[in-house]
XYZ file of C-alpha atoms in Angstrom:
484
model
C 126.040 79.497 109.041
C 128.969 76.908 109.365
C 130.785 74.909 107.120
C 129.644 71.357 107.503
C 131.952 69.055 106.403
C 129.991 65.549 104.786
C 132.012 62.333 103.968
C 131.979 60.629 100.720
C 129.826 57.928 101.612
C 127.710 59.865 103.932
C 123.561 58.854 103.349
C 120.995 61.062 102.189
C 119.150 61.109 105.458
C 120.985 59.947 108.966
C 117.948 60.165 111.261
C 116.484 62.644 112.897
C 119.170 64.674 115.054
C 120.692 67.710 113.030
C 123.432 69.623 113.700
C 123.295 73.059 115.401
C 125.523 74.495 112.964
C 122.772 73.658 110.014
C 119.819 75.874 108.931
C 116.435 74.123 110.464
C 114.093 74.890 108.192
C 110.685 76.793 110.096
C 108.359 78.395 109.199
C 108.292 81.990 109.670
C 105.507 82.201 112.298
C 107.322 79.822 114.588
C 110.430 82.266 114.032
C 108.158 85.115 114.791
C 106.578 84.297 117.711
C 109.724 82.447 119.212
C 110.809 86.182 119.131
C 108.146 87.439 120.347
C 108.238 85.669 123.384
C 112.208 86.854 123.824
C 111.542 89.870 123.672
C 108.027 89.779 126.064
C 110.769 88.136 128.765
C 113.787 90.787 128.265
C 111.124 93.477 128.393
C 109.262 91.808 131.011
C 111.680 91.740 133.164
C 112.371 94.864 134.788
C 108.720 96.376 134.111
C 107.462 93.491 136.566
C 110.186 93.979 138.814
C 108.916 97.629 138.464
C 105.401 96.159 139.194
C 106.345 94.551 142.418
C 108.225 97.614 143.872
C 104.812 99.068 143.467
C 103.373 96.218 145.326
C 105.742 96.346 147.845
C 106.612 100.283 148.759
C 103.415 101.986 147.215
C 105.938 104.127 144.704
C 107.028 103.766 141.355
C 110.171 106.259 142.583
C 112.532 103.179 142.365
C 115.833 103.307 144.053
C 118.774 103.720 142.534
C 120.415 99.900 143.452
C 116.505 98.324 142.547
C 116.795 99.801 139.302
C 120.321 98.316 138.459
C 119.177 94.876 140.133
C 116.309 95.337 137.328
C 118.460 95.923 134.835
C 120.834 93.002 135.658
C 118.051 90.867 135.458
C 117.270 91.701 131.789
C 120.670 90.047 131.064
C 120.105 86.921 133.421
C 116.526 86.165 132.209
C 117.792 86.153 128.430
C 120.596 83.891 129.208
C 119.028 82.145 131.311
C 116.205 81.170 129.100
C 117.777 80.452 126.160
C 120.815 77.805 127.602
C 117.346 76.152 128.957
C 116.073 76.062 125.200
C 113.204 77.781 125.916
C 112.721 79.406 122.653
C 112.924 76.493 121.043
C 110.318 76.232 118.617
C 109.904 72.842 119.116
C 108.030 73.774 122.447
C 105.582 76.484 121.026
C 102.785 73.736 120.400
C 103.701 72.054 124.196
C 102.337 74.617 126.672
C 103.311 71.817 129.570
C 106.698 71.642 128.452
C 107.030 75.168 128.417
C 105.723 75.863 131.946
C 108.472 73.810 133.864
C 111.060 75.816 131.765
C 109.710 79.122 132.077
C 109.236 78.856 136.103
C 112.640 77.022 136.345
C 114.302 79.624 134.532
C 112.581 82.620 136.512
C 113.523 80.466 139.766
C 116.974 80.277 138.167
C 117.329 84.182 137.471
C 116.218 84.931 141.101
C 118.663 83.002 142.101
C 121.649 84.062 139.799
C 120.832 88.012 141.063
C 120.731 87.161 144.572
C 124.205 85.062 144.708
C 125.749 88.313 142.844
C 123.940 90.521 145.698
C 125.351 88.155 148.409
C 128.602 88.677 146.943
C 128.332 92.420 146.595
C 127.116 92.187 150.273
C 123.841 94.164 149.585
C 121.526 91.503 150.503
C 120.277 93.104 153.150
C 119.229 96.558 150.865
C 116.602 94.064 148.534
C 113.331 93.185 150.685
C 112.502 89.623 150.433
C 108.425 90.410 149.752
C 110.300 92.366 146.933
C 111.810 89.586 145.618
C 109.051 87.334 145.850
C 106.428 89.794 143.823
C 108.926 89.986 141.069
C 109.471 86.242 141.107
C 105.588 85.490 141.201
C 104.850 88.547 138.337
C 107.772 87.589 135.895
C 106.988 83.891 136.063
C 103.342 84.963 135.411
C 103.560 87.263 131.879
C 105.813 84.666 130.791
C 103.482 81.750 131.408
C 100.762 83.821 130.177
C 102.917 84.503 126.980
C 103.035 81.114 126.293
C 100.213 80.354 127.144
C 98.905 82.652 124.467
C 101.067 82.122 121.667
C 100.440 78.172 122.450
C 96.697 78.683 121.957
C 97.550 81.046 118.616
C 99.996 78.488 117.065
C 97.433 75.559 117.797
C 94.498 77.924 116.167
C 96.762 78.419 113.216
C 98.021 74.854 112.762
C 94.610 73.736 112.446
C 93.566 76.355 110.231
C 96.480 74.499 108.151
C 98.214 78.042 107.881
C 101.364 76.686 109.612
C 102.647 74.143 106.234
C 105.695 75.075 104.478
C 105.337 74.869 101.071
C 107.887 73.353 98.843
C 108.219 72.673 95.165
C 110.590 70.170 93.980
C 112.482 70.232 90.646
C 113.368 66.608 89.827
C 112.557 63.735 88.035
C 111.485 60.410 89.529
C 112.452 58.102 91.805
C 114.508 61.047 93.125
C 111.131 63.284 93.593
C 108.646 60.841 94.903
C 111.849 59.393 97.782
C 112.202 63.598 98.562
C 108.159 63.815 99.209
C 107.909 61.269 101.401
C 110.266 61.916 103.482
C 109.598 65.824 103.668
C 106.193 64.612 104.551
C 106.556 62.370 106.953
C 105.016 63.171 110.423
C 106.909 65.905 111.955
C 107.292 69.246 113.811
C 106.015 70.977 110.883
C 103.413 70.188 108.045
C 104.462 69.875 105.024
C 102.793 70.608 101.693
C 104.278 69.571 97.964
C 102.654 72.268 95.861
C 104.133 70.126 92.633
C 107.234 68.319 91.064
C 108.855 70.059 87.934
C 111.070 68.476 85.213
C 114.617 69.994 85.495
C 114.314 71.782 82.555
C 113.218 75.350 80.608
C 110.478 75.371 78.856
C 111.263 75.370 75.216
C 112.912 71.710 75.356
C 109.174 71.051 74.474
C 109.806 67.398 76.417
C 107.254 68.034 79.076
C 104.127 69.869 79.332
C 104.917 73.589 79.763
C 103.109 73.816 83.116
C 105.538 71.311 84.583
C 109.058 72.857 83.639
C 111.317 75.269 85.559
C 109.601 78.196 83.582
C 106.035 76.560 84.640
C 107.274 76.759 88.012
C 108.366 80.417 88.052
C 104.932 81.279 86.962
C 103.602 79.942 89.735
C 105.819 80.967 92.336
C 105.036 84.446 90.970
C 101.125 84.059 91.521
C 101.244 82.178 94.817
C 103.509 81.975 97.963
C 106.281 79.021 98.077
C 108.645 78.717 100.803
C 111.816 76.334 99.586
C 112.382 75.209 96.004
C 114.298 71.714 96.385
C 116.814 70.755 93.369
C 118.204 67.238 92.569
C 121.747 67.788 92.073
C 122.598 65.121 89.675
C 126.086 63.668 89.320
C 126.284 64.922 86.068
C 125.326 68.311 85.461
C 125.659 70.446 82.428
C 125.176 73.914 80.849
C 120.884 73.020 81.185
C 121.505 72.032 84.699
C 123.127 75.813 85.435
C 120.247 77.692 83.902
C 118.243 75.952 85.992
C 119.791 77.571 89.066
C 120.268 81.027 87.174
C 116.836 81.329 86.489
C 115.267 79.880 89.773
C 117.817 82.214 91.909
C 115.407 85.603 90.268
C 112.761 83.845 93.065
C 112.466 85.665 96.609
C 112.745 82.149 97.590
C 115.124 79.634 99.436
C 116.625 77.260 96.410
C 118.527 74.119 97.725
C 120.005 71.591 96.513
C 119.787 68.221 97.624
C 121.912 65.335 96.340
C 122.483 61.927 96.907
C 125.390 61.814 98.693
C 125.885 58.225 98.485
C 128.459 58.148 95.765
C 128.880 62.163 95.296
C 132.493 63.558 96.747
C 131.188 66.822 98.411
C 133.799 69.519 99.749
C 132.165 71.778 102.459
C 129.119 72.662 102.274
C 126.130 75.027 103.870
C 123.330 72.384 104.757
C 119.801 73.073 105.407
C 117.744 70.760 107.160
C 114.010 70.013 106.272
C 112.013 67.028 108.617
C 115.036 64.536 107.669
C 116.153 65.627 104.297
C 119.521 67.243 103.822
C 119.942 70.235 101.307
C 122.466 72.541 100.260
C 121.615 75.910 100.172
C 122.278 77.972 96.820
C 119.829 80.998 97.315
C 118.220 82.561 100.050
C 115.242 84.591 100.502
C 116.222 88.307 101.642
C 114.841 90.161 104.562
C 112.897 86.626 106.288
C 111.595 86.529 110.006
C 112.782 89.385 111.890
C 115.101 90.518 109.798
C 111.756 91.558 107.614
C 110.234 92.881 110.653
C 113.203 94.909 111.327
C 113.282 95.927 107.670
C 109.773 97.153 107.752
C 109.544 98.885 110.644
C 112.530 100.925 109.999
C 110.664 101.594 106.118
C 107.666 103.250 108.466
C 109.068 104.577 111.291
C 111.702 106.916 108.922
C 109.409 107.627 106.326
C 106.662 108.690 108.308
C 108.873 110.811 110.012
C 110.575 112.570 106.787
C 106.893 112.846 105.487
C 106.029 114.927 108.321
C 109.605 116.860 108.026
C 109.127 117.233 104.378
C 105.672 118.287 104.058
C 106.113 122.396 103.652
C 108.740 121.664 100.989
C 106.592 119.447 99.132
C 103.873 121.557 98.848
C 106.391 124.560 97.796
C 107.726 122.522 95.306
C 104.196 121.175 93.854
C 103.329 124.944 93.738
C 106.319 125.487 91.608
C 105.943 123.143 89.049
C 102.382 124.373 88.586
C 103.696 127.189 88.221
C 106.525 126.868 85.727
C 104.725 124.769 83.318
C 101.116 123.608 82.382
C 100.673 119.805 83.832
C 100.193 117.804 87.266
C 102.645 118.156 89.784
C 103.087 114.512 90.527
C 104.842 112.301 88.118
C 103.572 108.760 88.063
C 105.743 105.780 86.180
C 104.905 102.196 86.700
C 108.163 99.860 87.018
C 109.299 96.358 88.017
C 109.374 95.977 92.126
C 109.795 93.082 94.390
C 109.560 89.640 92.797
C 109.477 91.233 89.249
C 105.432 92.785 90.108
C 104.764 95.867 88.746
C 104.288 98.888 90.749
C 103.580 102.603 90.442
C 106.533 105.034 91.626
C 105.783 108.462 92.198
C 107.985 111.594 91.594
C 107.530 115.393 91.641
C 107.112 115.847 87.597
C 110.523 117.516 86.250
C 109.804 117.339 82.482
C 107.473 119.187 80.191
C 103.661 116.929 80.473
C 104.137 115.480 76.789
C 107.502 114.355 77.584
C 106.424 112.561 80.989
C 103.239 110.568 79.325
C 105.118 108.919 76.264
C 105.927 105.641 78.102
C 108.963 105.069 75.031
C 110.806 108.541 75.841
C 114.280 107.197 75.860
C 116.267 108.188 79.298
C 116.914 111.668 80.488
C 120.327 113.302 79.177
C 122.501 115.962 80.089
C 120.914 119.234 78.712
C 117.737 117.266 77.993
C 115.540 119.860 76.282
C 112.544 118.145 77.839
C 113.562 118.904 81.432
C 111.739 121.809 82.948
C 113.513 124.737 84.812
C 111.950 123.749 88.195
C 112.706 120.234 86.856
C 116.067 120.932 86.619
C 117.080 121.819 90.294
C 114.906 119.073 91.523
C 116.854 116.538 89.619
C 120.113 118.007 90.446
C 119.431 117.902 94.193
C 117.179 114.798 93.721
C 114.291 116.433 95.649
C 112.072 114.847 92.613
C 112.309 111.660 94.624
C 110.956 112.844 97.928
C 107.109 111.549 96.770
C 108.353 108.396 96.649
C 108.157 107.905 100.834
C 104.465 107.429 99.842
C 105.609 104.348 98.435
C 107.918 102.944 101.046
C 104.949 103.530 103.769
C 103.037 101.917 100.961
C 105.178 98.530 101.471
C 105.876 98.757 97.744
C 109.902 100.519 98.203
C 112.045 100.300 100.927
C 114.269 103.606 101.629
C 117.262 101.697 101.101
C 117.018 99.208 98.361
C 118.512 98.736 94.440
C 116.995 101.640 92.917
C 113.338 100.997 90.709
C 113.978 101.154 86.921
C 110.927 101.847 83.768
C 109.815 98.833 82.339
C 111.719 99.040 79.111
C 115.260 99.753 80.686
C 114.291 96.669 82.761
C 113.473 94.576 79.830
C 116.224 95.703 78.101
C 119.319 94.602 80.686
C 117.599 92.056 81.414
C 118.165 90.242 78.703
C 122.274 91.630 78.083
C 123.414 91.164 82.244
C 123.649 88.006 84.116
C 121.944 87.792 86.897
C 120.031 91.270 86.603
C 117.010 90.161 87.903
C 118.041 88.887 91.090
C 118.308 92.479 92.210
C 114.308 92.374 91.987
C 114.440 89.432 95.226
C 114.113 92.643 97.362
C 112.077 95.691 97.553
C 113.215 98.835 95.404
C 114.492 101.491 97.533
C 114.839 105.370 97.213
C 118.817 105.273 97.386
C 120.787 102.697 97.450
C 124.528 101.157 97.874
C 125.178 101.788 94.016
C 123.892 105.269 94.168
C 125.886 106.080 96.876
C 128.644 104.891 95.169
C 128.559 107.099 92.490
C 126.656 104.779 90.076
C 123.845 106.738 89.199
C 121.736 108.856 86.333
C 122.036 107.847 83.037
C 123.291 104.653 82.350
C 124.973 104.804 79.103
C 126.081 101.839 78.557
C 125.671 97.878 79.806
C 129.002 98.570 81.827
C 127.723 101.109 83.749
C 124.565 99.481 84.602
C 126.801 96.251 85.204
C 128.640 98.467 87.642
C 125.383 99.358 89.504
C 123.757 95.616 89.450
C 126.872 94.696 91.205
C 126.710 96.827 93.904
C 123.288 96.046 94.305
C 123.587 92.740 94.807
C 126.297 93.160 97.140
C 123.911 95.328 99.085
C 121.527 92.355 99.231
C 123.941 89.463 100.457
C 125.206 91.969 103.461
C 122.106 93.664 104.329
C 122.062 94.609 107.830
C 120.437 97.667 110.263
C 123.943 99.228 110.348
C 124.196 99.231 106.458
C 120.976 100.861 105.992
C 121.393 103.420 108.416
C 125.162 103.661 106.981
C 124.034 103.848 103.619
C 121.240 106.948 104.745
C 124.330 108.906 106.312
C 125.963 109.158 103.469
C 122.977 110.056 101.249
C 122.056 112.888 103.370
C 125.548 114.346 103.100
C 126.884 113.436 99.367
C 124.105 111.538 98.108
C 121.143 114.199 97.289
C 123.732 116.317 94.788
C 126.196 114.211 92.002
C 127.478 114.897 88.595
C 125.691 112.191 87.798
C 122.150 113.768 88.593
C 120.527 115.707 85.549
């Protein structure tokens, strides 16, 4: 996102056109299906081209200069489409709108690949009734696309499952000015779940229900999209609690302040209906990027299940074998958004040891640890179990690692910022473990040390950083001096 740069006496809201460089607050279907329809047109593309070489020459047996003319047009159609502002989600509820775009742009990729082919003087090599099938069958799933997701964003919006719903922390007139203009006729529909005092709970000035700590409650028993702040001109130690303790939320925090009279330097801005914010937290892993997330989560560990599944029923048969007990370890511990959830691990201690929920921490030489337990937790093969959880949806396989409830409970309360690690799913490794910080953590350093890196893992989350961070667990992450 851009820096936006705001002058001093610059009004809360200057109409209704936003800058491209500013976050335009959505909701996550529209993101979704905007997507969707991207990707049905890229795809689309040469598998109707495809289609109409069918039509046209009775073969799927394409040629080799058809296929790269397909391929080509994979690149056109995308570009094409979106400097048209097709996938704008504006549109989505507009199915008229849509339709001159779509068959413009699809008359505007023909055209693009036929002025490179006149140019490459191989005109002559493309058949016309060719052409015309793939114009007439491209322009068709993509109308039909839209025509769809139209008819399932219309369904939705008046099932009212298309509001955003926002929680504002401020006091009047500040709060009721914010709600009416949030709610004003728009794009979107938007939905005030309630207005909180700017304060914790044990000032004992307001009702509890109604304070910062009120509204963490209920952002942890019900869905909220954006938390809105009043950024006073005066803010103090209360004021930075405030934003400590509402940045533990999987949710987008802004701040929005009257910038009338307030000198602002540069700024991220986020954008709802015609209220400006600026942004201060951001909810991990949203629109595709959870998608993406999730389908790599199922897609890998379904796959190492299947590759796994001999060993894990050799090493369940082993630890049956080497001492009286189940073979499955089950602990329950804090996961996404601070909910508890059951991990499971192959059982590597002795069965009195493993159901006392107040055993301290395993140790070097810990007389509790089994034989079988032993190797498993020096090549951290007790883990594998836990790929039942990530095709659960409860873990992720690359994620800040789960920890018991007490450890939890206890750095929690000694390390700043320690529970923001919990605004994403727990994963099996992780970019602290792979970094050496794992095992015992004797001290709050160390764990400091590993909350860092965790966090650091959740601001530059990307594809390439999972798969990075799974490379180098396979070869140096499974055996450490720290693993015992």
């Amino acid at each position: 996102m851009a820096q936006l740069s705001l002058s001093r006496r610059a009004p809360l809201v200057t109409g209704r056109r936003t800058s491209d460089s500013s976050r335009v607050i959505r909701h996550q279907l529209l993101a979704l299906l905007t997507g969707a329809l991207r990707a049905t047109d890229i795809i689309g593309a040469p598998l109707c081209g495809l289609f109409a070489y069918y039509l046209r020459y009775e073969s799927f047996a394409i040629e080799f200069n058809h296929g790269i003319l397909l391929l080509l047009g994979m690149v056109v159609i995308a570009n094409v489409m979106a400097l048209g502002g097709v996938y704008d989600p504006g549109y989505l509820g507009t199915f008229r709108a849509q339709l001159i775009k779509v068959v413009a742009g699809w008359a505007a990729t023909i055209c693009i690949l036929l002025v490179l082919a006149f140019f490459d003087k191989i005109t002559d090599q493309y058949s016309r009734l060719w052409i015309a099938y793939w114009f007439v069958a491209g322009a068709s799933l993509s109308v039909a696309a839209r025509l769809a997701a139209a008819a399932y964003f219309e369904q939705r919006r008046r099932a009212g499952n298309l509001s955003i719903k926002v929680a504002i922390v401020g006091r009047d007139p500040f709060a009721q000015h914010v709600m009416r203009q949030i709610t004003w006729p728009g794009d979107i529909d938007v939905k005030v779940v309630g207005v909180f005092a700017p304060e914790l709970e044990d000032s004992g000035a307001v009702a509890s229900d109604a304070t910062v700590d009120g509204l963490m409650r209920l952002a942890r028993r019900t869905h909220i999209d954006e938390i809105i702040i009043h950024l006073p001109e005066q803010r103090d130690a209360d004021f930075a609690k405030v934003l400590w303790k509402l940045s533990e939320l999987p949710v987008n925090v802004n701040l929005c302040p009257d910038l009338s009279d307030l000198p602002i330097s540069p700024r991220k801005l986020t954008v709802l209906q015609q209220t400006f914010m600026i942004n201060v937290a951001e909810r991990p892993f949203s629109g595709w990027s959870a998608v993406a997330k999730r389908v790599e989560d199922i897609v890998l560990s379904g796959l190492l299940l299947l590759l796994f599944a001999p060993l894990m029923l050799i090493i369940a048969l082993l630890i049956k074998l080497d001492s009286p007990g189940p073979a499955l370890f089950r602990q329950r511990r804090w996961g996404f958004n601070n909910n508890l959830i059951t991990v499971y691990k192959f059982r590597t201690m002795t069965a009195e040891a493993s159901n006392d929920p107040t055993a301290p921490q395993a140790r070097r030489n810990d007389p509790r640890i089994t034989r079988v337990g032993k190797f498993l937790r020096r090549t951290s093969l007790d883990e594998l179990p836990q790929l039942l959880n990530v095709l659960k949806g409860e873990m992720s396989l690359v994620g800040p690692r789960p920890h018991p409830v007490t450890l939890n409970e206890r750095f929690a309360a000694v390390i700043d910022g320690y529970l923001r690690r919990h605004r994403v799913k727990p994963g099996i490794t992780g970019w602290a473990q792979v970094n050496g910080w794992r095992g015992e953590t004797a001290s709050d350093e160390a764990m400091h040390q590993r909350v860092k890196y965790d966090l650091e893992y959740i601001e530059n989350w990307s594809l390439a950083f999972d798969f990075w961070i799974l490379l180098r667990t396979t070869f140096s992450g499974f055996v450490h001096r720290n693993a015992f």
